[in-house]
């Protein structure tokens, strides 16, 4: 891994964003995951083509890398993404344990062309009851029995 990043990998992420946008496969976003100087997986925005609101470039690349590496952890890998990740993708990058992230366009650049995630960034720190999405807790005691069973489970795989 490098502190400055490798322009070849960012150029590939940018090229994916351009190519797949032009082909009508999704928005102008691309990502590559790299380990030991080699591309492990690539992803591009497939929200409209896959009809999946979670099919952002970073998530697509993470899913592919995990499949190829047969592991839920991408420790030892870096991600190059053509744009600063949205809140969902940023969380996925943390969950995947990617060790470094490089991005090209900023979230402000994305907002300028209609991809504005400011609303979500603003919603996250609010207490649940103050968010715009009505959310009510229910059956928590029933659900907690499953958590208790997990806590006692001897053969669980920690993550």
Backbone as a printed PyTorch tensor [residue, N CA C, xyz], in Angstrom:
tensor([[[  0.8310,  -1.1830,   0.0000],
         [  0.0000,   0.0000,   0.0000],
         [  0.8750,   1.2460,   0.0000]],

        [[  0.3610,   2.2780,  -0.6340],
         [  1.1390,   3.4970,  -0.7340],
         [  0.3900,   4.6570,  -0.0960]],

        [[  1.1410,   5.6420,   0.3610],
         [  0.5310,   6.8200,   0.9720],
         [ -0.0860,   7.7370,  -0.0870]],

        [[  0.4820,   7.7370,  -1.2750],
         [  0.0280,   8.6670,  -2.3020],
         [ -0.9030,   8.0280,  -3.3120]],

        [[ -0.9610,   6.7540,  -3.3530],
         [ -1.8160,   6.0870,  -4.3180],
         [ -1.1400,   5.9370,  -5.6610]],

        [[ -1.7160,   5.0840,  -6.4700],
         [ -1.1880,   4.8020,  -7.8010],
         [ -2.1630,   5.3520,  -8.8360]],

        [[ -1.7450,   6.3410,  -9.6140],
         [ -2.6430,   6.9620, -10.5920],
         [ -3.2500,   5.9670, -11.5830]],

        [[ -2.5680,   4.8590, -11.8540],
         [ -3.1180,   3.8610, -12.8010],
         [ -4.4570,   3.3270, -12.3070]],

        [[ -4.5540,   3.0890, -11.0020],
         [ -5.7800,   2.5180, -10.4620],
         [ -6.9010,   3.5530, -10.4220]],

        [[ -6.5560,   4.8080, -10.1250],
         [ -7.5780,   5.8490, -10.1510],
         [ -8.0470,   6.0860, -11.5760]],

        [[ -7.1210,   6.0560, -12.5160],
         [ -7.5310,   6.2290, -13.9200],
         [ -8.4760,   5.1120, -14.3480]],

        [[ -8.2520,   3.9020, -13.8500],
         [ -9.1400,   2.7830, -14.1840],
         [-10.5290,   3.0300, -13.5920]],

        [[-10.5860,   3.4980, -12.3520],
         [-11.8770,   3.8000, -11.7280],
         [-12.6080,   4.8880, -12.5200]],

        [[-11.8790,   5.9090, -12.9410],
         [-12.4780,   6.9910, -13.7230],
         [-12.9440,   6.4780, -15.0760]],

        [[-12.1340,   5.6410, -15.7050],
         [-12.5200,   5.0810, -17.0040],
         [-13.7700,   4.2170, -16.8800]],

        [[-13.8520,   3.4190, -15.8300],
         [-15.0650,   2.6230, -15.6020],
         [-16.2810,   3.5320, -15.4750]],

        [[-16.1210,   4.6240, -14.7390],
         [-17.2490,   5.5480, -14.5610],
         [-17.6960,   6.1130, -15.9060]],

        [[-16.7370,   6.4800, -16.7330],
         [-17.0570,   7.0530, -18.0490],
         [-17.6840,   6.0070, -18.9720]],

        [[-17.0410,   4.8640, -19.0740],
         [-17.4890,   3.8180, -20.0020],
         [-18.8980,   3.3300, -19.6670]],

        [[-19.1410,   3.0130, -18.4180],
         [-20.4390,   2.4560, -18.0520],
         [-21.5380,   3.5080, -18.0830]],

        [[-21.2010,   4.7660, -17.7930],
         [-22.1630,   5.8520, -17.9420],
         [-22.5670,   5.9710, -19.4110]],

        [[-21.5730,   5.9590, -20.3010],
         [-21.8540,   6.0920, -21.7330],
         [-22.6760,   4.9220, -22.2580]],

        [[-22.4600,   3.7440, -21.6730],
         [-23.2140,   2.5600, -22.0920],
         [-24.6100,   2.5150, -21.4710]],

        [[-24.9260,   3.4750, -20.6200],
         [-26.2440,   3.5250, -20.0090],
         [-26.4400,   2.5110, -18.8970]],

        [[-25.3480,   2.0630, -18.2880],
         [-25.4350,   1.0290, -17.2480],
         [-25.6740,   1.6200, -15.8660]],

        [[-25.4780,   2.9490, -15.7050],
         [-25.6890,   3.5930, -14.4100],
         [-25.0620,   4.9650, -14.3790]],

        [[-25.0040,   5.5330, -13.1880],
         [-24.4290,   6.8590, -13.0050],
         [-22.9230,   6.8570, -13.1880]],

        [[-22.3100,   8.0290, -13.1870],
         [-20.8840,   8.1800, -13.5140],
         [-19.9420,   7.8880, -12.3360]],

        [[-19.9490,   6.6290, -11.8980],
         [-19.1360,   6.2480, -10.7460],
         [-18.4560,   4.9090, -11.0050]],

        [[-17.1650,   4.8350, -10.6590],
         [-16.4120,   3.5930, -10.8080],
         [-15.4930,   3.3940,  -9.6160]],

        [[-15.1410,   2.1340,  -9.3660],
         [-14.2580,   1.8250,  -8.2360],
         [-13.4470,   0.5770,  -8.5400]],

        [[-12.2370,   0.5500,  -8.0240],
         [-11.4110,  -0.6630,  -8.1140],
         [-10.8260,  -0.9510,  -6.7380]],

        [[-10.6870,  -2.2290,  -6.4450],
         [-10.0690,  -2.6670,  -5.2000],
         [ -8.7630,  -3.3340,  -5.5620]],

        [[ -7.7050,  -2.9380,  -4.8450],
         [ -6.3410,  -3.3360,  -5.1560],
         [ -5.7110,  -4.0100,  -3.9350]],

        [[ -4.9830,  -5.0870,  -4.1950],
         [ -4.1700,  -5.7160,  -3.1490],
         [ -2.8230,  -6.0560,  -3.7520]],

        [[ -1.7770,  -5.6800,  -3.0540],
         [ -0.4020,  -5.9630,  -3.4960],
         [ -0.1490,  -5.5000,  -4.9300]],

        [[ -0.6510,  -4.3220,  -5.2760],
         [ -0.3870,  -3.7290,  -6.5760],
         [ -1.1580,  -4.3410,  -7.7290]],

        [[ -2.1630,  -5.1700,  -7.4340],
         [ -2.9740,  -5.8010,  -8.4830],
         [ -4.4480,  -5.5130,  -8.2290]],

        [[ -5.1860,  -5.3030,  -9.3000],
         [ -6.6300,  -5.1010,  -9.1660],
         [ -7.2740,  -6.4390,  -8.8300]],

        [[ -7.9950,  -6.4560,  -7.7200],
         [ -8.7150,  -7.6460,  -7.2790],
         [-10.1240,  -7.6440,  -7.8500]],

        [[-10.7550,  -6.4480,  -7.8720],
         [-12.1350,  -6.3510,  -8.3400],
         [-12.4150,  -4.9470,  -8.8320]],

        [[-13.3970,  -4.8590,  -9.7040],
         [-13.8570,  -3.5800, -10.2230],
         [-15.3570,  -3.4750, -10.0050]],

        [[-15.8140,  -2.2470,  -9.8980],
         [-17.2450,  -2.0170,  -9.7780],
         [-17.6150,  -0.7090, -10.4360]],

        [[-18.8360,  -0.6440, -10.8740],
         [-19.3600,   0.6020, -11.4290],
         [-20.8030,   0.7230, -10.9890]],

        [[-21.3420,   1.9240, -11.0590],
         [-22.7030,   2.1620, -10.6140],
         [-23.6700,   1.3810, -11.4950]],

        [[-24.4750,   0.5460, -10.8500],
         [-25.4520,  -0.2910, -11.5590],
         [-26.8600,  -0.0720, -11.0080]],

        [[-27.0930,   1.0620, -10.3630],
         [-28.3790,   1.3040,  -9.7170],
         [-29.5260,   1.1250, -10.7070]],

        [[-29.4440,   1.7570, -11.8600],
         [-30.5600,   1.6920, -12.8070],
         [-30.5620,   0.3960, -13.6160]],

        [[-29.4040,  -0.0940, -14.0000],
         [-29.3750,  -1.3130, -14.8200],
         [-29.7180,  -2.5580, -14.0110]],

        [[-29.3330,  -2.6010, -12.7480],
         [-29.6530,  -3.7500, -11.8940],
         [-30.9450,  -3.5180, -11.1110]],

        [[-31.4790,  -2.2910, -11.2200],
         [-32.6660,  -1.9180, -10.4570],
         [-32.4490,  -2.2230,  -8.9720]],

        [[-31.3010,  -1.7460,  -8.4850],
         [-30.8710,  -1.9980,  -7.1150],
         [-30.2790,  -0.7190,  -6.5510]],

        [[-30.9530,  -0.0610,  -5.6070],
         [-30.4390,   1.1980,  -5.0810],
         [-29.1380,   1.0560,  -4.2980]],

        [[-28.7460,  -0.1640,  -3.9540],
         [-27.4800,  -0.3680,  -3.2440],
         [-26.3310,  -0.7100,  -4.1850]],

        [[-26.5820,  -0.7870,  -5.4660],
         [-25.5480,  -1.2000,  -6.4270],
         [-24.6660,  -0.0230,  -6.8450]],

        [[-24.1040,   0.6450,  -5.8550],
         [-23.1380,   1.7120,  -6.1080],
         [-21.7900,   1.0700,  -6.4590]],

        [[-20.9490,   1.8260,  -7.1230],
         [-19.6680,   1.2960,  -7.6010],
         [-18.8570,   0.6450,  -6.4860]],

        [[-18.7660,   1.3100,  -5.3490],
         [-17.9520,   0.7930,  -4.2490],
         [-18.5230,  -0.5070,  -3.6980]],

        [[-19.8410,  -0.5660,  -3.5380],
         [-20.4800,  -1.7760,  -3.0130],
         [-20.3330,  -2.9240,  -4.0020]],

        [[-20.5070,  -2.6470,  -5.2790],
         [-20.3340,  -3.6750,  -6.3090],
         [-18.9040,  -4.2140,  -6.2740]],

        [[-17.9270,  -3.3150,  -6.1700],
         [-16.5230,  -3.7370,  -6.1190],
         [-16.2320,  -4.5420,  -4.8520]],

        [[-16.7670,  -4.1130,  -3.7190],
         [-16.5590,  -4.8380,  -2.4630],
         [-17.1400,  -6.2420,  -2.5610]],

        [[-18.3460,  -6.3580,  -3.0760],
         [-18.9760,  -7.6860,  -3.2110],
         [-18.1390,  -8.5960,  -4.0980]],

        [[-17.6550,  -8.0620,  -5.2020],
         [-16.8450,  -8.8640,  -6.1260],
         [-15.5170,  -9.2630,  -5.4960]],

        [[-14.8690,  -8.3280,  -4.8050],
         [-13.5860,  -8.6370,  -4.1580],
         [-13.7610,  -9.7110,  -3.0940]],

        [[-14.8000,  -9.5940,  -2.2930],
         [-15.0430, -10.6070,  -1.2610],
         [-15.3050, -11.9700,  -1.8860]],

        [[-16.0560, -11.9800,  -2.9830],
         [-16.3170, -13.2490,  -3.6760],
         [-15.0200, -13.8520,  -4.1970]],

        [[-14.2070, -13.0340,  -4.8620],
         [-12.9490, -13.5280,  -5.4360],
         [-11.9650, -13.9870,  -4.3720]],

        [[-11.8990, -13.2550,  -3.2740],
         [-10.9470, -13.5910,  -2.2090],
         [-11.5190, -14.5920,  -1.2090]],

        [[-12.8010, -14.9050,  -1.3740],
         [-13.4930, -15.8490,  -0.4900],
         [-13.3450, -15.4510,   0.9750]],

        [[-13.6090, -14.1710,   1.2370],
         [-13.4630, -13.6480,   2.5920],
         [-14.3640, -12.4280,   2.7530]],

        [[-14.8920, -12.2100,   3.9570],
         [-15.6980, -11.0190,   4.2100],
         [-14.8340,  -9.8350,   4.6080]],

        [[-13.5540, -10.0600,   4.8290],
         [-12.6410,  -8.9900,   5.2020],
         [-11.7190,  -8.6640,   4.0270]],

        [[-11.6160,  -7.3900,   3.7380],
         [-10.6980,  -6.9390,   2.6840],
         [ -9.4910,  -6.2350,   3.2960]],

        [[ -9.1190,  -6.6630,   4.5010],
         [ -7.9040,  -6.1490,   5.1310],
         [ -6.7350,  -6.4150,   4.1850]],

        [[ -5.8650,  -5.4360,   4.0580],
         [ -4.7410,  -5.5530,   3.1350],
         [ -5.0420,  -5.0040,   1.7570]],

        [[ -6.2740,  -4.5340,   1.5480],
         [ -6.6790,  -3.9830,   0.2480],
         [ -6.9220,  -2.4800,   0.3530]],

        [[ -6.8640,  -1.8340,  -0.7880],
         [ -7.1680,  -0.4140,  -0.9260],
         [ -8.2970,  -0.2670,  -1.9310]],

        [[ -9.0420,   0.8270,  -1.8240],
         [-10.0760,   1.1140,  -2.8130],
         [ -9.7790,   2.4630,  -3.4630]],

        [[ -9.9410,   2.4810,  -4.7640],
         [ -9.8370,   3.6970,  -5.5650],
         [-11.2330,   3.9340,  -6.1290]],

        [[-11.7890,   5.0930,  -5.8600],
         [-13.1410,   5.3700,  -6.3200],
         [-13.1890,   6.7360,  -7.0010]],

        [[-13.9520,   6.8090,  -8.0600],
         [-13.9730,   8.0250,  -8.8690],
         [-14.6360,   9.1940,  -8.1530]],

        [[-15.3100,   8.9190,  -7.0230],
         [-15.9610,   9.9890,  -6.2800],
         [-15.9580,   9.6570,  -4.7930]],

        [[-15.8760,  10.6710,  -3.9730],
         [-15.9790,  10.4760,  -2.5240],
         [-17.2480,   9.6750,  -2.2260]],

        [[-17.1430,   8.6140,  -1.4750],
         [-18.2930,   7.7300,  -1.2680],
         [-19.4500,   8.3800,  -0.5190]],

        [[-20.6490,   7.9280,  -0.8700],
         [-21.8470,   8.3190,  -0.1410],
         [-21.8140,   7.6540,   1.2400]],

        [[-22.7250,   8.0170,   2.1260],
         [-22.7160,   7.4110,   3.4640],
         [-22.8150,   5.8780,   3.4500]],

        [[-23.6410,   5.3160,   2.5810],
         [-23.7700,   3.8620,   2.5070],
         [-22.4440,   3.2220,   2.1000]],

        [[-21.8250,   3.7520,   1.0830],
         [-20.5700,   3.1830,   0.5850],
         [-19.4390,   3.3750,   1.5810]],

        [[-19.4100,   4.5240,   2.2210],
         [-18.3810,   4.7630,   3.2290],
         [-18.5150,   3.7430,   4.3590]],

        [[-19.7400,   3.4940,   4.7960],
         [-19.9530,   2.4800,   5.8340],
         [-19.5070,   1.1090,   5.3460]],

        [[-19.8250,   0.7670,   4.0920],
         [-19.4180,  -0.5350,   3.5460],
         [-17.8990,  -0.6590,   3.4870]],

        [[-17.2200,   0.4320,   3.1720],
         [-15.7570,   0.4350,   3.1240],
         [-15.1910,   0.1520,   4.5150]],

        [[-15.7670,   0.7730,   5.5250],
         [-15.3330,   0.4940,   6.8980],
         [-15.6420,  -0.9460,   7.2850]],

        [[-16.8530,  -1.4130,   7.0050],
         [-17.2320,  -2.7850,   7.3520],
         [-16.3360,  -3.8010,   6.6680]],

        [[-15.9230,  -3.5100,   5.4390],
         [-15.0690,  -4.4380,   4.6850],
         [-13.6160,  -4.3970,   5.1590]],

        [[-13.2980,  -3.4320,   5.9870],
         [-11.9600,  -3.2750,   6.5560],
         [-10.8890,  -2.9460,   5.5070]],

        [[-11.3130,  -2.2230,   4.4780],
         [-10.3290,  -1.7320,   3.5160],
         [ -9.3620,  -0.8130,   4.2470]],

        [[ -8.1000,  -0.8890,   3.9000],
         [ -7.0780,  -0.1940,   4.6790],
         [ -6.7940,   1.2320,   4.2340]],

        [[ -7.1940,   1.5620,   3.0280],
         [ -6.9620,   2.9190,   2.5390],
         [ -7.9590,   3.1910,   1.4170]],

        [[ -8.3560,   4.4570,   1.3270],
         [ -9.2850,   4.8700,   0.2800],
         [ -8.7100,   6.0840,  -0.4460]],

        [[ -8.8080,   6.0430,  -1.7490],
         [ -8.4490,   7.1810,  -2.5920],
         [ -9.6940,   7.5460,  -3.3950]],

        [[ -9.9720,   8.8340,  -3.5370],
         [-11.1290,   9.2400,  -4.3280],
         [-10.7490,  10.4400,  -5.1890]],

        [[-11.5000,  10.6270,  -6.2700],
         [-11.2300,  11.7240,  -7.2100],
         [-12.2150,  12.8740,  -6.9580]],

        [[-13.4170,  12.7860,  -7.4980],
         [-14.3980,  13.8550,  -7.3050],
         [-14.8540,  13.9050,  -5.8510]],

        [[-15.2270,  15.1020,  -5.3910],
         [-15.7230,  15.2710,  -4.0210],
         [-17.2390,  15.0940,  -3.9900]],

        [[-17.7790,  14.9890,  -2.7850],
         [-19.2370,  14.8870,  -2.6630],
         [-19.8980,  16.1840,  -3.1100]],

        [[-19.1970,  17.3120,  -2.9920],
         [-19.7300,  18.5720,  -3.5050],
         [-19.7960,  18.5550,  -5.0280]],

        [[-18.7750,  17.9610,  -5.6620],
         [-18.8070,  17.8130,  -7.1240],
         [-20.0060,  16.9650,  -7.5430]],

        [[-20.2640,  15.8990,  -6.7970],
         [-21.4050,  15.0180,  -7.0970],
         [-22.7220,  15.7670,  -6.9160]],

        [[-22.8110,  16.5540,  -5.8540],
         [-24.0320,  17.3230,  -5.6120],
         [-24.3050,  18.2900,  -6.7590]],

        [[-23.2490,  18.8430,  -7.3210],
         [-23.3910,  19.7980,  -8.4240],
         [-24.0360,  19.1850,  -9.6570]],

        [[-23.9650,  17.8580,  -9.8090],
         [-24.5840,  17.2150, -10.9780],
         [-25.8140,  16.3870, -10.5840]],

        [[-26.3330,  16.6210,  -9.3740],
         [-27.5880,  15.9910,  -8.9880],
         [-27.4870,  14.8000,  -8.0450]],

        [[-26.2890,  14.4520,  -7.6000],
         [-26.1010,  13.3520,  -6.6620],
         [-25.7490,  13.9510,  -5.2920]],

        [[-26.7630,  14.4640,  -4.6160],
         [-26.5390,  15.1760,  -3.3630],
         [-26.9340,  14.2970,  -2.1810]],

        [[-25.9520,  13.9180,  -1.3880],
         [-26.1790,  13.0620,  -0.2270],
         [-26.2020,  13.8540,   1.0780]],

        [[-26.2180,  15.1750,   1.0060],
         [-26.1810,  16.0010,   2.2160],
         [-27.3200,  15.6570,   3.1610]],

        [[-28.4880,  15.3660,   2.6220],
         [-29.6350,  15.0260,   3.4510],
         [-29.3320,  13.8120,   4.3340]],

        [[-28.7080,  12.7840,   3.7550],
         [-28.4010,  11.5760,   4.5270],
         [-27.3130,  11.8720,   5.5530]],

        [[-26.2900,  12.5880,   5.1440],
         [-25.2440,  12.9700,   6.1010],
         [-25.8530,  13.7320,   7.2780]],

        [[-26.8430,  14.5860,   7.0100],
         [-27.4900,  15.3620,   8.0700],
         [-28.3930,  14.4960,   8.9460]],

        [[-29.0080,  13.4870,   8.3740],
         [-29.9300,  12.6260,   9.1190],
         [-29.2080,  11.6870,  10.0920]],

        [[-28.0590,  11.1650,   9.7070],
         [-27.3830,  10.1380,  10.4970],
         [-27.1430,  10.5380,  11.9510]],

        [[-26.6290,  11.7260,  12.2450],
         [-26.3440,  12.0390,  13.6580],
         [-27.5820,  12.3600,  14.5000]],

        [[-28.7410,  12.5260,  13.8750],
         [-29.9460,  12.8650,  14.6240],
         [-30.4150,  11.6710,  15.4530]],

        [[-31.0130,  11.9330,  16.6030],
         [-31.6640,  10.8320,  17.3290],
         [-32.7470,  10.2060,  16.4490]],

        [[-32.9690,   8.9210,  16.5860],
         [-33.9130,   8.2000,  15.7270],
         [-35.2580,   8.9130,  15.6380]],

        [[-35.7690,   9.3890,  16.7630],
         [-37.0980,  10.0110,  16.7830],
         [-37.1360,  11.3650,  16.0770]],

        [[-35.9800,  11.9420,  15.7490],
         [-35.9420,  13.2330,  15.0550],
         [-35.6600,  13.0980,  13.5620]],

        [[-35.4440,  11.9060,  13.0990],
         [-35.1870,  11.6990,  11.6600],
         [-36.4820,  11.8100,  10.8680]],

        [[-36.3490,  12.1000,   9.5930],
         [-37.5350,  12.2760,   8.7490],
         [-38.2130,  10.9460,   8.4210]],

        [[-37.5030,   9.8330,   8.5410],
         [-38.0870,   8.5120,   8.3020],
         [-38.7370,   8.0240,   9.5960]],

        [[-40.0630,   7.9230,   9.6360],
         [-40.7080,   7.4410,  10.8620],
         [-40.1890,   6.0430,  11.2170]],

        [[-39.7070,   5.8920,  12.4370],
         [-39.1260,   4.6290,  12.8890],
         [-39.6230,   4.3390,  14.3090]],

        [[-40.2020,   3.1590,  14.4890],
         [-40.7140,   2.7660,  15.7880],
         [-40.1300,   1.4050,  16.1710]],

        [[-39.6560,   1.3050,  17.3800],
         [-39.1170,   0.0420,  17.8640],
         [-40.2810,  -0.8640,  18.2540]],

        [[-40.1450,  -2.1610,  17.9420],
         [-41.1830,  -3.1070,  18.3270],
         [-40.5950,  -4.5070,  18.4850]],

        [[-41.1900,  -5.3110,  19.3290],
         [-40.8100,  -6.6990,  19.5990],
         [-39.3440,  -6.8390,  19.9920]],

        [[-38.8190,  -5.8310,  20.6710],
         [-37.4150,  -5.8700,  21.0430],
         [-37.1030,  -7.0220,  21.9910]],

        [[-37.9900,  -7.3450,  22.8880],
         [-37.7170,  -8.4590,  23.8110],
         [-37.6170,  -9.7820,  23.0600]],

        [[-38.4630,  -9.9740,  22.0710],
         [-38.3770, -11.1950,  21.2560],
         [-37.0650, -11.2230,  20.4750]],

        [[-36.7130, -10.1020,  19.9030],
         [-35.4910, -10.0290,  19.1040],
         [-34.2510, -10.1980,  19.9650]],

        [[-34.2980,  -9.7010,  21.1940],
         [-33.1440,  -9.8280,  22.0880],
         [-32.8310, -11.2830,  22.4270]],

        [[-33.8160, -12.1710,  22.3300],
         [-33.5360, -13.5890,  22.5970],
         [-32.5800, -14.1550,  21.5530]],

        [[-32.6880, -13.6730,  20.3320],
         [-31.7690, -14.1140,  19.2810],
         [-30.3630, -13.5950,  19.5710]],

        [[-30.2600, -12.3390,  19.9980],
         [-28.9520, -11.7850,  20.3560],
         [-28.3320, -12.5450,  21.5180]],

        [[-29.1490, -12.9090,  22.4840],
         [-28.6310, -13.6690,  23.6300],
         [-28.1100, -15.0280,  23.1750]],

        [[-28.8420, -15.6460,  22.2610],
         [-28.3820, -16.9360,  21.7340],
         [-27.0520, -16.7680,  20.9880]],

        [[-26.9310, -15.7050,  20.2060],
         [-25.6670, -15.4250,  19.5030],
         [-24.5230, -15.2610,  20.5030]],

        [[-24.7680, -14.5260,  21.5600],
         [-23.7310, -14.2730,  22.5640],
         [-23.2230, -15.5810,  23.1820]],

        [[-24.1100, -16.5700,  23.3000],
         [-23.7260, -17.8720,  23.8760],
         [-23.1800, -18.8510,  22.8470]],

        [[-23.3760, -18.5750,  21.5870],
         [-23.0120, -19.5060,  20.5090],
         [-21.5070, -19.7430,  20.5000]],

        [[-21.1180, -20.9950,  20.6100],
         [-19.6910, -21.3320,  20.7190],
         [-18.9790, -21.3480,  19.3650]],

        [[-19.6880, -21.6450,  18.2930],
         [-19.0310, -21.8130,  16.9890],
         [-19.2630, -20.6110,  16.0590]],

        [[-19.5570, -19.4520,  16.6190],
         [-19.8090, -18.2770,  15.7750],
         [-18.4970, -17.7730,  15.1720]],

        [[-18.6360, -17.1740,  14.0140],
         [-17.4930, -16.5330,  13.3550],
         [-17.6150, -15.0380,  13.6410]],

        [[-16.6800, -14.5270,  14.4080],
         [-16.6810, -13.1020,  14.7630],
         [-16.3340, -12.2650,  13.5330]],

        [[-16.9450, -11.1100,  13.4510],
         [-16.5890, -10.1730,  12.3850],
         [-16.7350,  -8.7620,  12.8040]]])
